[in-house]
Short mmCIF file of C-alpha atoms and ligand atoms in Angstrom, two decimals:
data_model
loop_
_atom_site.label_atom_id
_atom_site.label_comp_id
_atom_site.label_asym_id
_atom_site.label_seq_id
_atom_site.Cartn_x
_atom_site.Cartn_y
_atom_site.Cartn_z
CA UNK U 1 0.00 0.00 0.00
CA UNK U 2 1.05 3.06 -0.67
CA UNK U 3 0.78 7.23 -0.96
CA UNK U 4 0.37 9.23 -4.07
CA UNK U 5 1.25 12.43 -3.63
CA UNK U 6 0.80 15.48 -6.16
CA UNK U 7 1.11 19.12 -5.14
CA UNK U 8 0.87 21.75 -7.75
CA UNK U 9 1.81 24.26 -6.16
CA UNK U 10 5.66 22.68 -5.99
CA UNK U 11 8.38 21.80 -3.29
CA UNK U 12 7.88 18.13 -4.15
CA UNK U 13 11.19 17.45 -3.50
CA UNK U 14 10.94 18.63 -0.09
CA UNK U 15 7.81 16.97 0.48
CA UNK U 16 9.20 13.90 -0.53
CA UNK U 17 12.11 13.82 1.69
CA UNK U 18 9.79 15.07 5.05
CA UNK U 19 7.66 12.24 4.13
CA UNK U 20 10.50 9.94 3.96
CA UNK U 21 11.49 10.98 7.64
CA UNK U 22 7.93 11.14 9.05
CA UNK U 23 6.47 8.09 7.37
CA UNK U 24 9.47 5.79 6.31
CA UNK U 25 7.05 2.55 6.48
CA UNK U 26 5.02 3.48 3.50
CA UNK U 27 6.13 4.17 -0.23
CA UNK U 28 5.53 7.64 -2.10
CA UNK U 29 4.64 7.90 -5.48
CA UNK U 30 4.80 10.87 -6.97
CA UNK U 31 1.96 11.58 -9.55
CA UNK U 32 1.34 10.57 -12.50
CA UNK U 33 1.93 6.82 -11.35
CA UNK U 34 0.35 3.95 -12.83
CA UNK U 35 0.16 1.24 -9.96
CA UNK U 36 -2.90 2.44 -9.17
CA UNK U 37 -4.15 -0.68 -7.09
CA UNK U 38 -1.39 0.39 -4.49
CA UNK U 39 -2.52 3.45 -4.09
CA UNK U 40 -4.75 3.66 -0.53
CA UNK U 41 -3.86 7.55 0.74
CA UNK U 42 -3.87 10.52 -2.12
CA UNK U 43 -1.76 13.36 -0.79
CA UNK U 44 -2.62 16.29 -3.28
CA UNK U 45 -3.09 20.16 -4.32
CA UNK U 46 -5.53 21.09 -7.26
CA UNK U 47 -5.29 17.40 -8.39
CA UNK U 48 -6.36 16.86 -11.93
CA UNK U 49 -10.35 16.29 -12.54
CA UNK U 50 -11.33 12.91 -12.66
CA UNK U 51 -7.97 11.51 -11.67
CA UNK U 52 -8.94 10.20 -8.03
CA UNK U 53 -11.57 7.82 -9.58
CA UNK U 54 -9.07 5.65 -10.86
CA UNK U 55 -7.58 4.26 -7.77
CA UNK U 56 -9.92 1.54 -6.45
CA UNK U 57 -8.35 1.05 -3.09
CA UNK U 58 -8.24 4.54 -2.02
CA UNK U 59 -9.04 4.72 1.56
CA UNK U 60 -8.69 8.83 2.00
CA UNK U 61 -7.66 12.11 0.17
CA UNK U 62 -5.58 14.14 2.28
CA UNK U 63 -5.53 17.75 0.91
CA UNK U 64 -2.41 19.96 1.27
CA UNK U 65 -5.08 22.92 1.99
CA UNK U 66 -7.90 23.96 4.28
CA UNK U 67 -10.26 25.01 0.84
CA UNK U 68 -11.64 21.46 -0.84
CA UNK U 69 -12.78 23.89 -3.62
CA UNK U 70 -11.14 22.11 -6.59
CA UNK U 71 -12.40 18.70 -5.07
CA UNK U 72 -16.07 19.59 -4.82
CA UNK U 73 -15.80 20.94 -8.18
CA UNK U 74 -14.90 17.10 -9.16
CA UNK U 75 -17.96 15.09 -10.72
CA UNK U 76 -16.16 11.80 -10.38
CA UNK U 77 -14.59 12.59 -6.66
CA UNK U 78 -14.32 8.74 -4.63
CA UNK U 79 -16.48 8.58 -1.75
CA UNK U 80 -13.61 8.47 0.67
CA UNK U 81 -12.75 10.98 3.91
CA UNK U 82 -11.15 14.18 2.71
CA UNK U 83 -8.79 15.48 5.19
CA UNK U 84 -8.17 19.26 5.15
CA UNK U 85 -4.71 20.07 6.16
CA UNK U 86 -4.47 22.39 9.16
CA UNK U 87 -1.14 23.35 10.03
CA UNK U 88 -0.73 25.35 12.86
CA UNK U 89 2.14 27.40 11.06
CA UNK U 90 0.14 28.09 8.42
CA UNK U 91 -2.84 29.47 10.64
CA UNK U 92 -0.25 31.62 12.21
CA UNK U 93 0.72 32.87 8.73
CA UNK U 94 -2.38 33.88 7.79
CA UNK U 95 -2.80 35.44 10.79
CA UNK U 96 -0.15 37.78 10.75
CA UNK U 97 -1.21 38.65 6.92
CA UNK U 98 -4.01 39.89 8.28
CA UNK U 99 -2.75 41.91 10.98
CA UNK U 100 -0.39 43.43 9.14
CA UNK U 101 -2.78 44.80 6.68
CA UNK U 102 -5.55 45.70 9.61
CA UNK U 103 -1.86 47.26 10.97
CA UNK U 104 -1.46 49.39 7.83
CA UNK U 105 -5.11 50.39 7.76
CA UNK U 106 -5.66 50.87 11.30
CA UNK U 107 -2.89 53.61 11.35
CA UNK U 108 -3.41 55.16 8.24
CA UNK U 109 -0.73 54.07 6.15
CA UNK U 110 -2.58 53.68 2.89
CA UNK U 111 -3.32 57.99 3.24
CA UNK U 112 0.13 58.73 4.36
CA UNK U 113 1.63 56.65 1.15
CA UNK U 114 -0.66 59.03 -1.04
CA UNK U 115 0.58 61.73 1.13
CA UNK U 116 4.30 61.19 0.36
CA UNK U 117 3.09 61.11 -3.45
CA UNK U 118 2.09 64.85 -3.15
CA UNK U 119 5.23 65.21 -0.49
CA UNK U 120 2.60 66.31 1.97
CA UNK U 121 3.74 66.52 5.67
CA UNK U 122 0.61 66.20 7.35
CA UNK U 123 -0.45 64.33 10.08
CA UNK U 124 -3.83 62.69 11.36
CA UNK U 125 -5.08 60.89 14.48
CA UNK U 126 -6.31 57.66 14.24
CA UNK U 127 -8.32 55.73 16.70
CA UNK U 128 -7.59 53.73 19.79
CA UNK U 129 -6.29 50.23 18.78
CA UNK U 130 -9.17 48.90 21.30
CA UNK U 131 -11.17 50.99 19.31
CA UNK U 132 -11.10 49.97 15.92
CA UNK U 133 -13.24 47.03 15.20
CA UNK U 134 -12.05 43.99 12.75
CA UNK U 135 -14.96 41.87 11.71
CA UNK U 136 -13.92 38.31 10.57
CA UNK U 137 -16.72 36.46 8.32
CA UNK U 138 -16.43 32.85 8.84
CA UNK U 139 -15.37 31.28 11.92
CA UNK U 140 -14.38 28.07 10.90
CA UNK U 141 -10.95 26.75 12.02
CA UNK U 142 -8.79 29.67 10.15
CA UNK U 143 -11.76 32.42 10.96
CA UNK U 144 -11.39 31.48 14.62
CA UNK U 145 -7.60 31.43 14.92
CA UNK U 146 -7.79 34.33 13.03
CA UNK U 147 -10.28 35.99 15.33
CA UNK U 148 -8.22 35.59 18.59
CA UNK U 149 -5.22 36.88 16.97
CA UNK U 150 -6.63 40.10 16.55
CA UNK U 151 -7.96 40.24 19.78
CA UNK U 152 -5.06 39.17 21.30
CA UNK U 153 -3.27 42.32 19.09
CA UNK U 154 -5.13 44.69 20.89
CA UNK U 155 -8.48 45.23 18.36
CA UNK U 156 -11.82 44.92 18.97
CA UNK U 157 -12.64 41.62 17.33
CA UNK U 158 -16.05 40.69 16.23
CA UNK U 159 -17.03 37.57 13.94
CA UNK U 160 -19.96 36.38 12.04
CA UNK U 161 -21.14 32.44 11.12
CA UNK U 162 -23.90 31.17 9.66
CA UNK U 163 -24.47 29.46 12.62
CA UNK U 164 -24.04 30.54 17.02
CA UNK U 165 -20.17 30.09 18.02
CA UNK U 166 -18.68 31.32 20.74
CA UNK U 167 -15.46 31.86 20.98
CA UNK U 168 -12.97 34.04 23.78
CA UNK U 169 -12.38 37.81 23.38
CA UNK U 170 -14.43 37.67 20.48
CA UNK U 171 -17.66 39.12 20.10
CA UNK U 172 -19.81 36.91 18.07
CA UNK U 173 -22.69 37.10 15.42
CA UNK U 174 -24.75 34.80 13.46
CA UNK U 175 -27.51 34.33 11.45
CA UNK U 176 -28.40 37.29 8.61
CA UNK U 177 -30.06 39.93 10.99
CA UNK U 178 -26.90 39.81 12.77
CA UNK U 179 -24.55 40.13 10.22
CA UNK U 180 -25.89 43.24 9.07
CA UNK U 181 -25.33 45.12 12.98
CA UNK U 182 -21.76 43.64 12.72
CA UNK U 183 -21.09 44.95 9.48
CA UNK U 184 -22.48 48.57 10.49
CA UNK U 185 -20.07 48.44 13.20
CA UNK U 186 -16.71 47.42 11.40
CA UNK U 187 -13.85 48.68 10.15
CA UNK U 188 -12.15 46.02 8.71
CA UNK U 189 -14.10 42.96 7.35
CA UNK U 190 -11.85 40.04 6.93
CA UNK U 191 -13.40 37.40 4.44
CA UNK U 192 -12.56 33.72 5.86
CA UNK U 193 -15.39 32.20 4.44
CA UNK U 194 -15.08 29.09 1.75
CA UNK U 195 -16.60 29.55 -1.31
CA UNK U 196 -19.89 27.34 -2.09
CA UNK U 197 -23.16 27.70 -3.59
CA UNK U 198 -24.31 29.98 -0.45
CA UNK U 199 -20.98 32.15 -0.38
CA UNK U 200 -20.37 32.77 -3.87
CA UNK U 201 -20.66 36.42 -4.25
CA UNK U 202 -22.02 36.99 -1.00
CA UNK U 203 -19.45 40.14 -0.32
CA UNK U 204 -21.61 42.26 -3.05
CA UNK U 205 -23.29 45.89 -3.35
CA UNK U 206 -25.52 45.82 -0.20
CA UNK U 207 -23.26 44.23 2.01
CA UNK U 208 -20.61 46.54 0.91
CA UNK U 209 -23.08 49.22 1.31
CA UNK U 210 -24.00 47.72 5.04
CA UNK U 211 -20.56 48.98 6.59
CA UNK U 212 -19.92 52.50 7.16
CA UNK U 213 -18.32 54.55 4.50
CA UNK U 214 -14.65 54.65 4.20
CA UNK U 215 -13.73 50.88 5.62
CA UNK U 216 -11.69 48.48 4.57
CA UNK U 217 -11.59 44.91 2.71
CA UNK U 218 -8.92 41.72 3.33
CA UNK U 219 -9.72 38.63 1.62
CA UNK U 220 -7.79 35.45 2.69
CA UNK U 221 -9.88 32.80 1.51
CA UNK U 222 -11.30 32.86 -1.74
CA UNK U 223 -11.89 35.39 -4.41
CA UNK U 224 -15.23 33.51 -5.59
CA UNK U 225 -17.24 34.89 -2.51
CA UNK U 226 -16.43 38.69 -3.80
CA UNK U 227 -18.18 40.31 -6.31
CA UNK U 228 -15.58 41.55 -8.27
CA UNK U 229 -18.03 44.16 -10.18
CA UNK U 230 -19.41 45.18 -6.85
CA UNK U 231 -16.23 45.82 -4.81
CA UNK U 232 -14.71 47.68 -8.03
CA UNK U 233 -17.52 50.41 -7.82
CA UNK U 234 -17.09 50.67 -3.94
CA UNK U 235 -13.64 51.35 -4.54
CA UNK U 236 -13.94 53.75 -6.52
CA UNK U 237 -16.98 55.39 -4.59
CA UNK U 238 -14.88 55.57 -1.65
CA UNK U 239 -17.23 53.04 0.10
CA UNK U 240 -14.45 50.72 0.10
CA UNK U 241 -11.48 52.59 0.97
CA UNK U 242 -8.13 50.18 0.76
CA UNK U 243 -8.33 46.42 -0.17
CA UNK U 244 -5.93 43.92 0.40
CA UNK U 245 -6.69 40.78 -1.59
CA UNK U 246 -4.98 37.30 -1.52
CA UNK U 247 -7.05 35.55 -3.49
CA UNK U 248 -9.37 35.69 -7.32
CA UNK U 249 -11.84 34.13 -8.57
CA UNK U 250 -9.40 33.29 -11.07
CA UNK U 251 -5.70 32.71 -10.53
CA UNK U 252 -3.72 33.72 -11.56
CA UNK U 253 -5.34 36.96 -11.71
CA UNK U 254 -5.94 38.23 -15.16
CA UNK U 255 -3.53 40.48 -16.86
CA UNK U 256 -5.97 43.07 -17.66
CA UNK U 257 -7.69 42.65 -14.02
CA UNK U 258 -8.95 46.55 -12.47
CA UNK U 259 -7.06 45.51 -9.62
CA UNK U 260 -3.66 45.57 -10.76
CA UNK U 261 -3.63 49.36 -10.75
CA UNK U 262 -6.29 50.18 -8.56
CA UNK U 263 -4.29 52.64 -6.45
CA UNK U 264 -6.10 51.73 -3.24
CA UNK U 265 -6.27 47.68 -3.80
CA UNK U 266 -2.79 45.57 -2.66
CA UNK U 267 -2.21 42.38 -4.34
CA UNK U 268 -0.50 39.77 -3.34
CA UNK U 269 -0.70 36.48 -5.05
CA UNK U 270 -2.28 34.01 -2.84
CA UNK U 271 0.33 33.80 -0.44
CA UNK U 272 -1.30 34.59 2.70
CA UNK U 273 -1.15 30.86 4.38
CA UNK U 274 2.68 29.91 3.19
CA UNK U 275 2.96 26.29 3.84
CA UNK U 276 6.27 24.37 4.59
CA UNK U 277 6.72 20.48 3.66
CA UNK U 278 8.71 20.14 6.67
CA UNK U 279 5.82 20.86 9.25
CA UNK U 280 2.79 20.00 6.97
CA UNK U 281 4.23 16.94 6.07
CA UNK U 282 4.36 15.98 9.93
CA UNK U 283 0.80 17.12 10.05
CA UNK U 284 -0.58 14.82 7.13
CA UNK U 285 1.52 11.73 7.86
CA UNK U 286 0.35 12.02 11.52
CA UNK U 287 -3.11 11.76 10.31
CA UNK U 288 -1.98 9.09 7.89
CA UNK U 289 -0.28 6.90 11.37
CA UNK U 290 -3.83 8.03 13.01
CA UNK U 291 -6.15 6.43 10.11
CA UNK U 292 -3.85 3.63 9.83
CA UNK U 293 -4.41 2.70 13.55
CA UNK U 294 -8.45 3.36 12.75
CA UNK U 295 -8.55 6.42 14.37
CA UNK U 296 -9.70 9.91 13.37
CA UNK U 297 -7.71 12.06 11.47
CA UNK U 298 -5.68 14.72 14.36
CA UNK U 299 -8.23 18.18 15.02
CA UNK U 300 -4.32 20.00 14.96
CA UNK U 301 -5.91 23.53 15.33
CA UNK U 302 -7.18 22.67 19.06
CA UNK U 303 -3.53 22.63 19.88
CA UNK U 304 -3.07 26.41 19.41
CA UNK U 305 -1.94 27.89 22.53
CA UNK U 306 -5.02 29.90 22.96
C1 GLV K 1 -5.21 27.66 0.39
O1 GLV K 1 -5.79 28.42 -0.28
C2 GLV K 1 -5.84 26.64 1.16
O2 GLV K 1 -7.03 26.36 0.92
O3 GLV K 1 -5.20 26.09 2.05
#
């Protein structure tokens, strides 16, 4: 029995060799490989369409990512487990993505970079860090570390899901009523939600036009759940006043995309959760020992020290 492992997003070389230090018992083939019989764990990133059918004695899918996006877009996907891989380093890299940018917006950063443009030596006050409210949508695992990281920064940190959550230092929302008195109180919205049939587009004209005028955008989970139309005219309304977006409805994000030169949107391409093979390798073969031994797959994130 053995893994098949396929990340398109690179390092495979490095993956390979963590996976020949963490799981030394079982073999690794790296895709494409045609034994397909052996095959009883998939190890992959944005996996070909249709590929995972072919491998009758797969047991699991363990994806090197916390979206299953690409996977649910698969007709033919094998009834088996998917395992989302939740690294702890990666949470904490998304985390600090965000608070750098809440960072730069909270203290005015964005105006004083137009400033220097005009060489204008002027200064402004800016809130209270306690003060300014962040408003993550989406607490699942990511949205929650997320969350607490802010809070733990110093900002007010609210957070909407579909459904009730609690969760420390954060002040919680749910349910649509509720999701429109967070957003009139934010200044930051953070999008952590996954994209699906009920997210996709969600972040449009009225919820835009829900939070006061003049806030600001960060999107670190996917681009699908913005409408791209929608935030383009808030922009450039001054609704919206500074974006920083990780992630597109299509990546990589087209050449002729508004964004590129939008003078208040940052790009960055979808870099926000950096992943290492040396620690998510540990991560996905310890779920591998775990199912092996018929247990569940490791809930890493509960191990944050919060
Ligand atoms: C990256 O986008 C992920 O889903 O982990």
């Amino acid at each position: 029995m053995a893994i098949l492992f396929n990340n398109q997003d690179g390092q495979t070389e490095q993956w390979v060799k963590a996976f020949e230090e963490y799981l030394p018992s079982m073999a690794l083939h790296v895709y494409p490989h045609t034994a397909v019989e052996e095959i009883k764990y998939a190890v992959v990133w944005n996996h070909p369409k249709g590929d995972l059918k072919r491998y009758p004695n797969l047991k699991a899918i363990l994806n090197l990512g916390a979206g299953t996006d690409y996977l649910d877009a698969d007709p033919d996907l094998p009834k088996v487990p998917i395992v989302r891989l939740l690294d702890p380093v990666v949470g904490i890299n998304m985390a600090q993505y965000v608070l750098y940018w809440v960072m730069h917006f909270h203290r005015g950063y964005e105006q004083y970079r137009h400033q220097q443009m005009q060489a204008q030596w002027s200064r402004f006050q800016v809130p209270q860090m306690s003060d300014f409210r962040v408003s993550v949508l989406g607490l699942g695992l990511i949205g929650e570390y997320i969350a607490k990281y802010l809070a733990q920064s110093g900002f007010t940190s609210q957070a909407w899901n579909r459904s009730t959550k609690d969760v420390d230092n954060v002040r919680c929302f749910s349910g649509p009523e509720q999701l429109t008195d967070m957003l009139a109180s934010t200044d930051v919205l953070v999008n952590c939600l996954p994209v699906n049939q009920q997210t996709q587009g969600m972040i449009n004209h009225t919820l835009l036009n829900t939070l006061p005028k003049g806030r600001f955008l960060i999107n670190v989970s996917r681009g699908g759940v913005i409408n791209d139309a929608d935030l383009l005219n808030a922009l450039n309304s001054g609704q919206i006043k500074g974006a920083a977006l990780d992630t597109f409805a299509c990546e990589p994000l087209e050449q002729t995309s508004p964004y590129w030169l939008h003078p208040n949107v940052h790009v960055t391409p979808h870099i926000s959760g950096a992943t290492y093979a040396d620690t998510s390798a540990r991560v996905v073969a310890d779920n591998i020992l775990r199912m092996e031994k018929g247990e569940q797959p490791f809930p890493i994130y509960s191990h944050f020290p919060y």
